[in-house]
Coordinates of C-alpha atoms in Angstrom, one line a residue:
M1 CA -37.6 -1.6 -15.9
A2 CA -37.8 2.0 -14.6
S3 CA -35.0 4.3 -13.6
K4 CA -35.3 7.1 -11.2
P5 CA -37.3 10.2 -12.3
R6 CA -35.4 13.1 -13.8
F7 CA -35.8 16.8 -12.9
N8 CA -35.5 19.2 -15.8
L9 CA -35.7 23.0 -15.8
R10 CA -38.1 24.4 -18.3
P11 CA -36.6 27.2 -20.5
G12 CA -37.3 30.7 -19.4
E13 CA -36.2 33.0 -16.5
P14 CA -36.8 31.7 -14.0
G15 CA -37.4 28.2 -15.2
T16 CA -40.0 25.8 -13.7
I17 CA -38.8 22.4 -12.4
L18 CA -40.4 19.5 -14.1
L19 CA -40.5 15.8 -13.0
I20 CA -40.1 13.4 -15.9
F21 CA -40.6 9.7 -15.2
R22 CA -40.3 6.8 -17.7
Y23 CA -41.6 3.3 -17.1
N24 CA -42.5 0.4 -19.4
G25 CA -42.5 2.7 -22.5
N26 CA -44.6 5.3 -20.8
R27 CA -43.7 8.9 -19.9
V28 CA -45.1 11.0 -17.1
V29 CA -44.5 14.8 -16.9
L30 CA -45.4 16.7 -13.8
S31 CA -44.8 20.3 -13.0
T32 CA -43.6 21.0 -9.5
S33 CA -44.8 24.6 -9.7
V34 CA -41.4 25.7 -8.3
S35 CA -39.3 28.1 -10.3
V36 CA -35.5 28.6 -10.1
P37 CA -33.2 31.0 -11.9
Q38 CA -31.2 29.2 -14.6
K39 CA -27.9 30.1 -13.1
F40 CA -28.7 28.3 -9.8
W41 CA -29.7 25.0 -11.5
D42 CA -27.2 22.1 -11.6
Y43 CA -28.0 20.2 -14.8
N44 CA -25.8 17.2 -14.0
K45 CA -27.2 16.7 -10.4
Q46 CA -30.7 17.8 -11.5
R47 CA -30.9 19.8 -8.3
V48 CA -30.6 23.4 -7.2
K49 CA -27.0 24.5 -6.5
N50 CA -26.1 24.6 -2.9
T51 CA -25.0 28.2 -2.6
R52 CA -25.6 31.1 -0.1
A53 CA -26.6 33.3 -3.1
F54 CA -29.8 31.2 -3.3
P55 CA -30.9 30.4 0.3
H56 CA -33.9 28.3 -0.7
S57 CA -31.8 25.6 -2.3
A58 CA -31.9 23.2 0.7
K59 CA -35.6 23.4 1.0
I60 CA -36.3 23.0 -2.7
N61 CA -33.8 20.0 -3.0
A62 CA -35.5 18.4 0.0
M63 CA -38.8 18.7 -1.8
L64 CA -37.3 17.2 -5.0
N65 CA -35.9 14.3 -3.0
R66 CA -39.3 13.7 -1.4
L67 CA -41.0 13.8 -4.8
E68 CA -38.5 11.3 -6.2
S69 CA -39.2 8.9 -3.3
Q70 CA -43.0 9.3 -3.7
C71 CA -42.7 8.7 -7.5
M72 CA -40.7 5.4 -6.9
E73 CA -43.1 4.3 -4.1
I74 CA -46.1 4.7 -6.5
H75 CA -44.2 2.8 -9.2
Y76 CA -43.4 -0.1 -6.8
S77 CA -47.0 -0.2 -5.5
F78 CA -48.3 -0.8 -9.0
K79 CA -45.5 -3.2 -9.9
T80 CA -46.1 -5.4 -6.8
V81 CA -49.7 -6.1 -8.0
G82 CA -48.7 -6.6 -11.6
I83 CA -50.3 -3.4 -13.0
V84 CA -48.8 -1.1 -15.6
P85 CA -50.8 2.1 -15.2
S86 CA -51.5 4.6 -17.9
P87 CA -49.6 7.9 -17.6
S88 CA -52.8 9.7 -16.5
K89 CA -53.5 7.1 -13.8
F90 CA -49.9 7.2 -12.6
K91 CA -50.0 11.0 -12.5
A92 CA -53.2 11.0 -10.5
A93 CA -51.8 8.5 -8.0
L94 CA -48.6 10.6 -7.6
K95 CA -50.7 13.8 -7.1
A96 CA -52.7 12.1 -4.4
K97 CA -49.6 10.9 -2.6
I98 CA -48.1 14.4 -2.7
E99 CA -51.3 16.0 -1.3
Q100 CA -51.4 13.2 1.4
R101 CA -47.9 14.2 2.6
E102 CA -48.0 17.9 2.3
D103 CA -48.4 18.6 6.0
S104 CA -46.6 15.5 7.3
V105 CA -43.1 15.1 8.6
P106 CA -40.3 14.4 6.1
T107 CA -39.2 10.8 5.6
V108 CA -36.0 9.7 7.3
I109 CA -34.1 9.9 3.9
E110 CA -35.4 13.4 3.2
F111 CA -34.4 14.6 6.6
I112 CA -30.9 13.2 6.3
Q113 CA -30.4 14.7 2.9
H114 CA -31.4 18.1 4.3
F115 CA -29.1 17.5 7.3
I116 CA -26.1 16.8 5.0
E117 CA -26.8 19.8 2.8
E118 CA -26.9 22.0 5.9
R119 CA -23.6 20.6 7.1
E120 CA -22.0 21.1 3.7
A121 CA -23.1 24.7 3.6
M122 CA -21.5 25.1 7.1
N123 CA -18.2 23.8 5.7
R124 CA -18.1 20.9 8.1
P125 CA -15.1 18.5 7.8
K126 CA -15.1 16.4 4.7
G127 CA -14.5 13.3 6.7
S128 CA -17.7 13.9 8.8
I129 CA -19.7 14.6 5.7
Q130 CA -18.5 11.3 4.2
V131 CA -19.6 9.4 7.3
Y132 CA -23.1 11.0 7.0
K133 CA -23.2 10.1 3.3
N134 CA -22.2 6.5 3.9
C135 CA -25.0 6.0 6.4
L136 CA -27.5 7.6 4.0
K137 CA -26.3 5.3 1.2
H138 CA -27.0 2.2 3.2
L139 CA -30.4 3.5 4.4
Q140 CA -31.3 4.2 0.7
G141 CA -30.1 0.8 -0.3
Y142 CA -32.2 -0.8 2.4
S143 CA -35.2 1.2 1.5
Q144 CA -34.9 0.2 -2.2
A145 CA -34.3 -3.5 -1.3
K146 CA -37.5 -3.5 0.8
K147 CA -39.3 -1.3 -1.7
K148 CA -40.6 0.9 1.2
I149 CA -40.2 4.5 2.1
L150 CA -38.5 4.8 5.5
E151 CA -40.6 6.8 7.9
F152 CA -39.5 7.8 11.4
E153 CA -42.3 5.8 13.1
T154 CA -41.0 2.6 11.5
I155 CA -37.7 2.7 13.4
T156 CA -38.2 0.2 16.2
E157 CA -36.1 -2.6 17.7
A158 CA -37.6 -5.0 15.1
W159 CA -36.7 -2.6 12.3
K160 CA -33.2 -2.3 13.7
N161 CA -32.7 -6.0 13.6
D162 CA -34.0 -6.2 10.0
F163 CA -31.6 -3.4 9.0
L164 CA -28.7 -5.2 10.7
S165 CA -29.6 -8.4 8.8
Y166 CA -29.4 -6.3 5.6
L167 CA -26.1 -4.7 6.5
F168 CA -24.6 -8.2 7.3
T169 CA -25.3 -9.3 3.7
L170 CA -23.2 -6.4 2.2
K171 CA -19.6 -6.6 1.2
N172 CA -16.8 -4.0 1.4
P173 CA -14.5 -3.3 -1.6
E174 CA -12.2 -6.2 -0.6
G175 CA -15.2 -8.6 -0.8
Q176 CA -15.5 -9.1 3.0
N177 CA -18.6 -8.7 5.1
F178 CA -18.7 -5.4 7.0
S179 CA -16.9 -5.4 10.3
D180 CA -19.0 -5.0 13.4
S181 CA -17.2 -1.7 14.2
Y182 CA -18.2 -0.3 10.8
V183 CA -21.8 -1.4 11.4
N184 CA -21.7 0.3 14.8
K185 CA -20.5 3.4 13.0
I186 CA -23.5 3.3 10.7
L187 CA -25.9 2.8 13.6
G188 CA -24.2 5.6 15.6
T189 CA -24.6 8.0 12.7
L190 CA -28.2 7.1 12.4
R191 CA -28.6 7.9 16.1
T192 CA -27.1 11.3 15.5
F193 CA -29.7 12.0 12.8
L194 CA -32.6 10.9 15.0
K195 CA -31.4 13.0 18.0
D196 CA -31.2 16.1 15.7
A197 CA -34.7 15.4 14.4
F198 CA -36.1 15.2 17.9
K199 CA -34.2 18.3 19.0
R200 CA -35.7 20.3 16.1
G201 CA -39.2 19.0 16.9
I202 CA -39.5 17.2 13.6
I203 CA -40.5 14.1 15.6
Q204 CA -42.2 14.0 18.9
Q205 CA -40.6 10.8 20.3
D206 CA -37.0 10.4 21.3
I207 CA -36.5 7.3 19.0
A208 CA -32.7 7.3 19.6
G209 CA -33.4 7.0 23.4
K210 CA -35.8 4.1 22.9
V211 CA -34.1 2.0 20.3
K212 CA -30.7 0.6 21.0
L213 CA -28.8 1.6 17.9
S214 CA -25.6 -0.3 18.5
I215 CA -24.2 -3.8 18.7
Q216 CA -21.7 -5.3 21.0
K217 CA -18.5 -3.3 20.8
R218 CA -15.2 -5.2 20.7
E219 CA -11.8 -3.6 20.9
A220 CA -10.1 -3.6 17.5
E221 CA -6.6 -5.0 17.0
N222 CA -4.6 -1.7 16.7
I223 CA -0.8 -1.3 16.7
Y224 CA 1.6 1.4 17.3
L225 CA 5.3 1.9 16.3
S226 CA 7.8 2.4 19.1
E227 CA 10.2 5.3 19.1
K228 CA 12.9 2.8 18.0
E229 CA 10.8 1.6 15.1
I230 CA 10.0 5.2 14.0
A231 CA 13.7 6.0 14.1
H232 CA 14.4 2.9 12.0
L233 CA 11.8 4.1 9.4
F234 CA 13.4 7.5 9.3
S235 CA 16.9 6.0 8.7
L236 CA 15.8 3.8 5.7
E237 CA 17.8 4.5 2.6
G238 CA 17.4 3.4 -1.0
L239 CA 13.6 4.0 -1.0
S240 CA 11.9 5.0 -4.2
E241 CA 10.8 8.6 -4.4
R242 CA 7.2 7.6 -3.9
L243 CA 7.9 5.6 -0.7
E244 CA 10.3 8.2 0.6
K245 CA 7.5 10.8 0.5
V246 CA 5.1 8.3 2.1
R247 CA 7.7 7.6 4.9
D248 CA 8.3 11.3 5.5
L249 CA 4.5 12.0 5.7
F250 CA 3.9 9.1 8.1
V251 CA 6.8 10.1 10.4
I252 CA 5.4 13.6 10.6
G253 CA 2.2 12.1 11.8
C254 CA 4.1 9.9 14.4
L255 CA 5.9 13.0 15.8
T256 CA 2.9 15.4 15.9
G257 CA -0.1 13.3 16.8
L258 CA -2.3 15.1 14.3
R259 CA -5.0 13.5 12.3
F260 CA -4.4 12.6 8.7
S261 CA -6.5 15.5 7.5
D262 CA -4.2 17.9 9.5
Y263 CA -0.7 16.5 9.2
T264 CA -1.0 16.3 5.4
T265 CA -1.9 20.0 5.1
I266 CA 1.0 21.6 7.1
Q267 CA 2.1 24.8 5.4
P268 CA 5.1 27.1 6.1
Q269 CA 2.8 29.6 7.8
N270 CA 2.0 26.9 10.4
I271 CA 5.6 27.0 11.6
Q272 CA 5.9 29.9 14.0
E273 CA 8.2 31.1 16.7
V274 CA 6.5 31.1 20.1
E275 CA 7.8 33.0 23.1
H276 CA 7.2 32.2 26.7
G277 CA 9.1 32.9 29.8
G278 CA 12.0 34.5 27.9
R279 CA 12.4 31.4 25.6
I280 CA 11.6 31.3 21.9
V281 CA 10.7 27.9 20.5
P282 CA 9.7 27.0 16.9
C283 CA 6.2 25.5 17.0
L284 CA 3.6 24.0 14.7
V285 CA 0.5 26.1 15.1
M286 CA -2.8 25.1 13.4
T287 CA -6.5 24.7 13.9
T288 CA -7.6 21.1 13.5
Q289 CA -10.2 20.5 10.8
K290 CA -12.4 18.1 12.7
T291 CA -12.7 19.7 16.1
K292 CA -11.6 23.3 15.2
Q293 CA -9.2 23.2 18.2
K294 CA -6.0 25.2 18.2
V295 CA -2.9 23.0 18.5
V296 CA 0.5 24.4 19.4
L297 CA 3.3 21.8 19.3
P298 CA 7.0 22.3 19.6
V299 CA 9.0 21.5 16.5
V300 CA 12.3 20.5 18.1
N301 CA 12.6 16.7 17.3
P302 CA 15.5 16.4 14.9
M303 CA 13.7 14.0 12.7
L304 CA 10.7 16.3 12.4
V305 CA 12.8 19.3 11.8
S306 CA 14.8 17.4 9.1
I307 CA 11.7 16.3 7.2
L308 CA 10.1 19.7 7.3
E309 CA 13.3 21.4 6.1
K310 CA 13.5 18.9 3.2
Y311 CA 10.1 20.1 2.0
D312 CA 10.5 23.9 2.7
M313 CA 8.7 23.7 6.0
Q314 CA 5.6 22.0 4.8
A315 CA 4.3 18.5 4.5
P316 CA 5.2 16.3 1.5
P317 CA 2.6 16.3 -1.3
A318 CA -0.4 14.5 0.0
I319 CA -2.1 11.5 -1.6
S320 CA -5.4 9.8 -0.7
N321 CA -5.8 8.1 2.6
Q322 CA -6.6 4.8 0.8
K323 CA -3.4 4.9 -1.3
L324 CA -1.3 6.0 1.6
N325 CA -2.6 3.0 3.6
K326 CA -1.6 0.7 0.8
Y327 CA 1.9 2.2 0.5
L328 CA 2.5 2.2 4.2
K329 CA 2.1 -1.6 4.3
E330 CA 4.7 -1.8 1.5
L331 CA 7.0 0.4 3.5
G332 CA 6.5 -1.5 6.7
K333 CA 7.4 -4.8 4.9
I334 CA 10.6 -3.2 3.6
A335 CA 11.4 -2.0 7.1
G336 CA 11.1 -5.5 8.4
F337 CA 8.2 -5.1 10.8
S338 CA 7.5 -8.8 10.8
Q339 CA 6.4 -9.3 14.4
K340 CA 3.6 -11.9 14.5
I341 CA 0.3 -10.5 15.8
E342 CA -3.0 -12.4 16.4
V343 CA -5.9 -10.5 15.0
N344 CA -9.5 -11.1 16.1
E345 CA -12.1 -10.1 13.5
F346 CA -15.8 -9.7 14.0
R347 CA -17.8 -9.5 10.8
A348 CA -21.5 -10.0 10.3
G349 CA -21.7 -10.9 14.0
Q350 CA -19.2 -13.8 13.5
H351 CA -15.8 -14.2 15.1
S352 CA -12.6 -15.3 13.4
S353 CA -8.9 -15.0 14.2
K354 CA -5.8 -15.0 12.1
T355 CA -2.1 -14.3 12.6
V356 CA -0.5 -11.5 10.5
E357 CA 2.8 -9.7 10.5
K358 CA 2.9 -6.2 12.0
W359 CA 3.4 -4.4 8.7
E360 CA 0.0 -5.7 7.5
L361 CA -1.7 -3.6 10.2
I362 CA 0.0 -0.3 9.6
S363 CA -2.3 2.6 8.5
T364 CA -2.4 6.4 8.6
H365 CA -4.0 6.2 12.0
T366 CA -1.1 4.2 13.4
A367 CA 0.9 7.5 13.3
R368 CA -1.5 9.2 15.7
R369 CA -1.7 6.2 18.0
S370 CA 2.1 5.9 18.0
F371 CA 2.5 9.6 19.1
A372 CA 0.0 9.2 22.0
T373 CA 1.4 5.9 23.2
N374 CA 5.1 6.9 23.0
A375 CA 4.4 10.2 24.8
F376 CA 2.4 8.4 27.5
K377 CA 5.2 5.8 28.0
R378 CA 7.6 8.7 28.4
G379 CA 5.6 10.0 31.3
M380 CA 3.7 12.8 29.7
T381 CA 0.4 13.4 31.3
A382 CA -2.8 12.5 29.5
A383 CA -4.0 16.1 29.8
D384 CA -0.9 17.4 28.0
I385 CA -1.0 14.8 25.3
M386 CA -4.7 15.6 24.6
K387 CA -3.7 19.2 24.0
F388 CA -1.7 18.0 21.0
T389 CA -4.0 15.2 19.7
G390 CA -7.1 17.3 20.1
H391 CA -9.0 14.7 22.1
T392 CA -11.9 16.2 24.1
T393 CA -12.4 13.3 26.5
V394 CA -10.1 11.0 28.5
A395 CA -12.2 8.0 27.5
S396 CA -11.7 8.5 23.8
F397 CA -8.0 9.4 24.3
M398 CA -7.2 6.2 26.3
K399 CA -8.4 4.1 23.4
Y400 CA -5.3 5.3 21.5
I401 CA -2.9 4.1 24.2
K402 CA -1.5 0.7 23.3
V403 CA 0.3 -0.1 26.5
T404 CA 0.3 -3.5 28.2
S405 CA -0.2 -3.9 32.0
E406 CA 3.5 -4.9 32.2
E407 CA 4.7 -1.8 30.2
R408 CA 2.5 0.5 32.4
A409 CA 4.0 -1.0 35.6
V410 CA 7.6 -0.5 34.4
T411 CA 6.8 3.0 33.1
L412 CA 5.3 4.1 36.5
S413 CA 7.9 2.3 38.6
E414 CA 9.9 5.5 38.9
H415 CA 6.9 7.7 39.7
E416 CA 7.4 9.4 43.1
F417 CA 4.2 7.8 44.4
F418 CA 5.8 4.4 44.1
T419 CA 9.4 5.4 45.0
G420 CA 8.4 7.4 48.0
K421 CA 10.9 10.1 47.1
A422 CA 8.3 12.8 47.7
P423 CA 6.3 11.6 50.7
L424 CA 3.0 13.2 51.5
K425 CA 3.2 16.1 54.0
I426 CA 0.9 15.6 57.0
A427 CA -0.9 18.7 57.9
K428 CA -0.7 19.7 61.6

């Protein structure tokens, strides 16, 4: 059994990077001929530190990632034919593989690793970086399972179907097959990588335009809390300190429409007095992490004001998204949100349905959806709501609106278009 190769930095200043690979009791040492100052080497990650002080880090790390993949490919090629090569024979095969690829395009894995390193250096939102890393993890898992290096030219419809079959065998932390929506997220992220590679000229064909990197999209069973339910949550008494903070954090989300990454980071400096037309209104002013859009939202709702004042005009101490989702379900059960809801699930391409109580579906994202839906039902225009939620397209925004056809009809029944209170003026 062989583990992945290690990369060590030889003593000296600067130190030369060495590849060390052990297999079947043998040891191969290969110099990369690349030297790095000791202070820029990460001994735990065995890579160059990603810092602006050493601008060559991304390029060198991409080379090390490629070398690691080449080393494992050589190992698998010998293993599949039942040969245990001598260290000198292994080293010669590895050198030949390196020379063969010197002027070729990077592998898909190498390109994605470089893509992620660039985005991290640009301080892109952590949530986006995690989405990229999740896609990379599954592509690496697939490559290892198939014992093949993933090249750009191998990405075809046939490859996509094989990759889908692999993804449908995997389980999430709860032991369930991946949902179709999660699989679509992986494919969509891969499409982003391929488009970027084509735009940069790394590949000459628009693979993302030729291969349909998606599966049938089905609307997820999402819920929202009505204004009455939010007020009920706010009025709950006798909660533990933990659940009280969870409740307060969630209600802030319901009344601001911000993403979890934004409403959990509200600070006193975000609460500012805004003057317009002779009026001064306290507002929440912040730049969203994901889209970098400036949001200015009035802080006049008594519940919102009360919660912020309780925590000295900032959000309660934040916890992880995963833990908050767990505690929100506990909170929702205490609140008595027991409405029966039929949930349709699509996992590994298979459909199933079950009936759950409303509290079981509450998550951090429910807050944002509740804000958008309640504001829409109150008659606020989509354009105005989008200024607060940060949505950039009406199509993406409307996915948040959980209003039935009957609710929409009642809501718009008082609109002047239907009442005729403001008839059109006919031009003469």
